[in-house]
Every structure is written in C-alpha cells, then in structure tokens.
Backbone as a printed PyTorch tensor [residue, N CA C, xyz], in Angstrom:
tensor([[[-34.0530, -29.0060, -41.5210],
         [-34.4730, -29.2390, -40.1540],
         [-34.3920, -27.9310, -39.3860]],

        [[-35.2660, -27.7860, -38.9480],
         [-35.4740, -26.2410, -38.2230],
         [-34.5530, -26.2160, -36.5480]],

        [[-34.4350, -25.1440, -36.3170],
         [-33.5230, -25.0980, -35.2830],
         [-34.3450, -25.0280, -33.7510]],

        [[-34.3150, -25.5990, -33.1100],
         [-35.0510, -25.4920, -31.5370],
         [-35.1960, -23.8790, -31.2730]],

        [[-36.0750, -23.4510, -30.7290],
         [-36.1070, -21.6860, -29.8560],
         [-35.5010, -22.0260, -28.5880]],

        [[-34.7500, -20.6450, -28.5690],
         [-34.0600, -20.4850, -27.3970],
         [-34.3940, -20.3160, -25.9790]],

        [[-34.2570, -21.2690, -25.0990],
         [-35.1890, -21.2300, -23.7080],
         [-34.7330, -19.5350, -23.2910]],

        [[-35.6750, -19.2950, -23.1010],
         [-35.7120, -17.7470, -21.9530],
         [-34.7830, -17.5280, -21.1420]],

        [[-34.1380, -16.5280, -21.0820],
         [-33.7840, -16.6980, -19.8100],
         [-34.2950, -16.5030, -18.4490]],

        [[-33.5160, -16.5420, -17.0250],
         [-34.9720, -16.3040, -16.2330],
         [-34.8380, -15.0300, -15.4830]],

        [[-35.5330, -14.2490, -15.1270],
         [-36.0530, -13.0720, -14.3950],
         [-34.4950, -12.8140, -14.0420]],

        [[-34.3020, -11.4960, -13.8760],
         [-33.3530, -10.7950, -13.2900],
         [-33.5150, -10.8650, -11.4860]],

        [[-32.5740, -11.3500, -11.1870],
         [-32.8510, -11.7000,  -9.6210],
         [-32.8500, -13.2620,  -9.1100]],

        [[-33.6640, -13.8360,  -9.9590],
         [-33.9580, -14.8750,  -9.5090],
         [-32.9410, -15.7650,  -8.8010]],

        [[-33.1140, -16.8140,  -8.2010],
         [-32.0610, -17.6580,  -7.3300],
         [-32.1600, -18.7100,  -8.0070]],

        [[-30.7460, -19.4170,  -7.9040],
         [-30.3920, -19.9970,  -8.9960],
         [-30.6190, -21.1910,  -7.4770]],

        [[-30.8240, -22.5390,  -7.4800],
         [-31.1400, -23.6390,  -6.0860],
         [-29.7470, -24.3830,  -6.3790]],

        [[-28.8200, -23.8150,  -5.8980],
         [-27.2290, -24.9380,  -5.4470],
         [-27.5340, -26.1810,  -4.5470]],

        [[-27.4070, -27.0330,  -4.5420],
         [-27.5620, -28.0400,  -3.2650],
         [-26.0230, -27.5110,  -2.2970]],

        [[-25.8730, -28.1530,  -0.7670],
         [-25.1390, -27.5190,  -0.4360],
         [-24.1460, -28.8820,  -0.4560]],

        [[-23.1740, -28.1980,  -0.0660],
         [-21.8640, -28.8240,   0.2530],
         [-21.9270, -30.4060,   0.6800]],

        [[-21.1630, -31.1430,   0.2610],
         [-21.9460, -32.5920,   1.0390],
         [-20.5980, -33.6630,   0.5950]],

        [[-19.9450, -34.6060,   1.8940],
         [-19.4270, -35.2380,   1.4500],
         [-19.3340, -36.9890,   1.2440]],

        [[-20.9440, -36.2330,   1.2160],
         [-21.3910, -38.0590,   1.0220],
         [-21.5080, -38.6050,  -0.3510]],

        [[-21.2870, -37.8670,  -1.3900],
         [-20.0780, -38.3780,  -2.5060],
         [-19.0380, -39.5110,  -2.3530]],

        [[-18.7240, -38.5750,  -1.6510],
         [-16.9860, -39.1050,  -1.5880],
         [-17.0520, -40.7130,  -0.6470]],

        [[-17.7270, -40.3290,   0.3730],
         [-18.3360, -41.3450,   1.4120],
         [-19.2340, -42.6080,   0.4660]],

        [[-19.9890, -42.5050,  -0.0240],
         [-20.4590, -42.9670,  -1.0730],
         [-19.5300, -43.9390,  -2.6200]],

        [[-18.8700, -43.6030,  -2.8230],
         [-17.7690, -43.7010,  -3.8970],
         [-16.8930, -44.5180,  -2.9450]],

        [[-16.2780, -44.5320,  -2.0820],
         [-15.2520, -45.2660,  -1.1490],
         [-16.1100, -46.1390,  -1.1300]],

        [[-17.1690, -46.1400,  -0.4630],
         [-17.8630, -47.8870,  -0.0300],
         [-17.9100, -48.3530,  -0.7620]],

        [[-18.2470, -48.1080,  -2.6000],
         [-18.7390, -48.8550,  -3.5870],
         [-17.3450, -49.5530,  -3.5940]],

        [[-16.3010, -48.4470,  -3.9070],
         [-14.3470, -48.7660,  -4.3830],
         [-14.2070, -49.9490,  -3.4820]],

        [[-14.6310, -49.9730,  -1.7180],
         [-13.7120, -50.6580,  -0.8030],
         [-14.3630, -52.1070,  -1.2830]],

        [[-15.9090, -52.0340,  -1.3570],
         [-16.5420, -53.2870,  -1.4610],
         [-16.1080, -54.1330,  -2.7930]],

        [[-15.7000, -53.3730,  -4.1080],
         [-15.3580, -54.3020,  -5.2610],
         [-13.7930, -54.2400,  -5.0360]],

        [[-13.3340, -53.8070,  -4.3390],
         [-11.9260, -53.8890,  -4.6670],
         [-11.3920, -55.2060,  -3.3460]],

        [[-11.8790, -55.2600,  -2.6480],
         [-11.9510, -56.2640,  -1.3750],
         [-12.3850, -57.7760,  -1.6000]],

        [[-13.8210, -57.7990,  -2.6710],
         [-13.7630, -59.0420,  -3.1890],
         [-12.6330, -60.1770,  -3.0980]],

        [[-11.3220, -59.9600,  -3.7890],
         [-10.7110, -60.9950,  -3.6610],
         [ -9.4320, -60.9500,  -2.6080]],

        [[-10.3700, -60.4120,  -1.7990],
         [ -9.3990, -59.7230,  -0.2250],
         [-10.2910, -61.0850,   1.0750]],

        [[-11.5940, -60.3290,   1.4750],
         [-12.4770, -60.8050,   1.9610],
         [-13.8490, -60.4000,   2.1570]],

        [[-14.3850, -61.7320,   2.5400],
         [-15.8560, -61.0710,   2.3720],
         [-16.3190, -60.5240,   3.5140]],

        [[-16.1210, -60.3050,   4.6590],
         [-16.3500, -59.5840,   5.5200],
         [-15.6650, -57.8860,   5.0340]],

        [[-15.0700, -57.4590,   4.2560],
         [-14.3070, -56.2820,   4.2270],
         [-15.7140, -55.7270,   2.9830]],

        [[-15.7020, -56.7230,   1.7480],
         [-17.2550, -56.7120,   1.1190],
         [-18.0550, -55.8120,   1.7050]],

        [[-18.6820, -56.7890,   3.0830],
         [-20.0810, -56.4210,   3.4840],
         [-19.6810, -55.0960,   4.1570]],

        [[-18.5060, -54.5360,   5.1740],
         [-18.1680, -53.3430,   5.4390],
         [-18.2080, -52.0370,   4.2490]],

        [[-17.9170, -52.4430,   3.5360],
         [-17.8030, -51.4980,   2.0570],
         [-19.3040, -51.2330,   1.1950]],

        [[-20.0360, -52.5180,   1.0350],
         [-21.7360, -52.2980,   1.1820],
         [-22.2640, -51.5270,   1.8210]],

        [[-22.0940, -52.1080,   3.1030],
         [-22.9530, -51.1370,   4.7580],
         [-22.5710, -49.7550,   4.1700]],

        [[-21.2570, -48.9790,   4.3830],
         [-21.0980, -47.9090,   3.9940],
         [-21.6830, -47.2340,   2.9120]],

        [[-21.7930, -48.2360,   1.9000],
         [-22.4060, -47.5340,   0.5680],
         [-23.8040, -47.2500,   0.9000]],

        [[-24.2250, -48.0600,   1.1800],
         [-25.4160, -48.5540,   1.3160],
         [-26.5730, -47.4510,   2.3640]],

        [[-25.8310, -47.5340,   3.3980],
         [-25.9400, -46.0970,   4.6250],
         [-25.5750, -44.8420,   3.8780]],

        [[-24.6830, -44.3610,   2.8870],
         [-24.5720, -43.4110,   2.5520],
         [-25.4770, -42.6930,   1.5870]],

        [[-25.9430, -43.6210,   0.8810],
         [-26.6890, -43.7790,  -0.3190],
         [-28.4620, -43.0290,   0.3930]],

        [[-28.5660, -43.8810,   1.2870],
         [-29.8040, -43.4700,   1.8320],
         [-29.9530, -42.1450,   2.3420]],

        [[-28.4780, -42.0700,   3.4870],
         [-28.5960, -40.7780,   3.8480],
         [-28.6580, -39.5670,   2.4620]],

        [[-28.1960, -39.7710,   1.8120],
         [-27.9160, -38.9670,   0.6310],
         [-29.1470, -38.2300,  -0.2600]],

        [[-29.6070, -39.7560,  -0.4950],
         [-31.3820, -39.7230,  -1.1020],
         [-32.3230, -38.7070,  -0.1870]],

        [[-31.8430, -39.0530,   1.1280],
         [-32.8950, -38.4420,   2.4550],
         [-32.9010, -36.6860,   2.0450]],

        [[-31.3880, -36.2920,   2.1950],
         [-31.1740, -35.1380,   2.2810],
         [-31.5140, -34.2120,   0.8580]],

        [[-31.4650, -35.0010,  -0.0450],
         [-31.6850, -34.4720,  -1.8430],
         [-33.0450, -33.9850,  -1.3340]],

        [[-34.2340, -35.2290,  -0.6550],
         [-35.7790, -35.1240,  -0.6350],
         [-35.6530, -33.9710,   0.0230]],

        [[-35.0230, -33.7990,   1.0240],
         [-36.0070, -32.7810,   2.3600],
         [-35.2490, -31.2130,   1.4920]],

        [[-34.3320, -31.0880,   1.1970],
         [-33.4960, -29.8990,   0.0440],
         [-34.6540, -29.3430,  -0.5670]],

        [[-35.5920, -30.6360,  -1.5830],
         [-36.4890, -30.4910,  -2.8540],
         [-37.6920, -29.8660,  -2.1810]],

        [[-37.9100, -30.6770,  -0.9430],
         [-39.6700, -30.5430,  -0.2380],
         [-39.4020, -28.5420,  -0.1460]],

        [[-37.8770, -28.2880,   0.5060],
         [-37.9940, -26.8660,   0.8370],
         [-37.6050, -25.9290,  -0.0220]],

        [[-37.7770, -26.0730,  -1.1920],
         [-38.0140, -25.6020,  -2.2360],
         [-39.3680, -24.7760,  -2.5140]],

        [[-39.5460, -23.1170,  -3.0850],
         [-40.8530, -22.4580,  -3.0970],
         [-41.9420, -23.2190,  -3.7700]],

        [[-43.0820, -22.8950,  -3.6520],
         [-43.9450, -23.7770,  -4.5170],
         [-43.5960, -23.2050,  -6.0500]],

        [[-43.2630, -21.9410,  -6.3970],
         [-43.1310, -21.3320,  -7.9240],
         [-41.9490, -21.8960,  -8.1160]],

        [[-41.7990, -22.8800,  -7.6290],
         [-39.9870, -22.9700,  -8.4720],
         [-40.5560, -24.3380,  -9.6180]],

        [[-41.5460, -24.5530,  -9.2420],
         [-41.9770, -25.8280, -11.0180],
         [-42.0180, -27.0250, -10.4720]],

        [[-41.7170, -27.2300,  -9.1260],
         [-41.6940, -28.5590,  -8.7580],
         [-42.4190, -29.5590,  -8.5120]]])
C-alpha cells in the first residue's frame, strides 16, 4: 500500500486564521450541564438551562459565520 504525499507546506508569511477568544464555550457547556443535570431537580431549571444553551449556541454559530464571511477570497473558502 503506497504511502499518501506530503501536503505542502504553505508560503512563508502566510497567516495562519485563529478564531478569537470566546467564552461561549463555556457558556454553552453550562446550559447543556445545568439543563441535564436539573432534570430530576425541576423542570423550570430544564427550560432555564435550554434557553441558555440554546441562545448561546446561536450566538456562537452567528459569530463562526460573520469570522468565515471576513475571511480573503484566496483563503479557499
């Protein structure tokens, strides 16, 4: 079985695209934790732990898109 070729590396210089700092992870991860861990707490604490996820999740998605849109056109996207 032959071995794959080695991707290129890229241009000297080039910018490597970090997303930035963000702690809607963490914000994100708590709502999912509060909402299953609350289950046999209550269901109003549930739907608080949803909402959060749920709001975070979007905001999250939002900010990934508008990151990607401002991205160069040569970056392959």
């Amino acid at each position: 079985m032959a071995e794959p070729e080695p991707q290129p590396a890229p241009p000297v210089g080039e910018e490597i695209h970090m997303p930035a700092p963000s702690l809607l992870p963490i914000v994100n991860a708590f709502g999912l934790a509060l909402a299953i861990v609350s289950i046999t707490i209550s269901y109003v604490v549930v739907v608080a732990g949803l909402l959060i996820f749920l709001i975070s999740t979007a905001i999250w998605i939002s900010k990934a898109r508008h990151e990607f849109d401002e991205l160069p056109a040569e970056h392959g996207h």
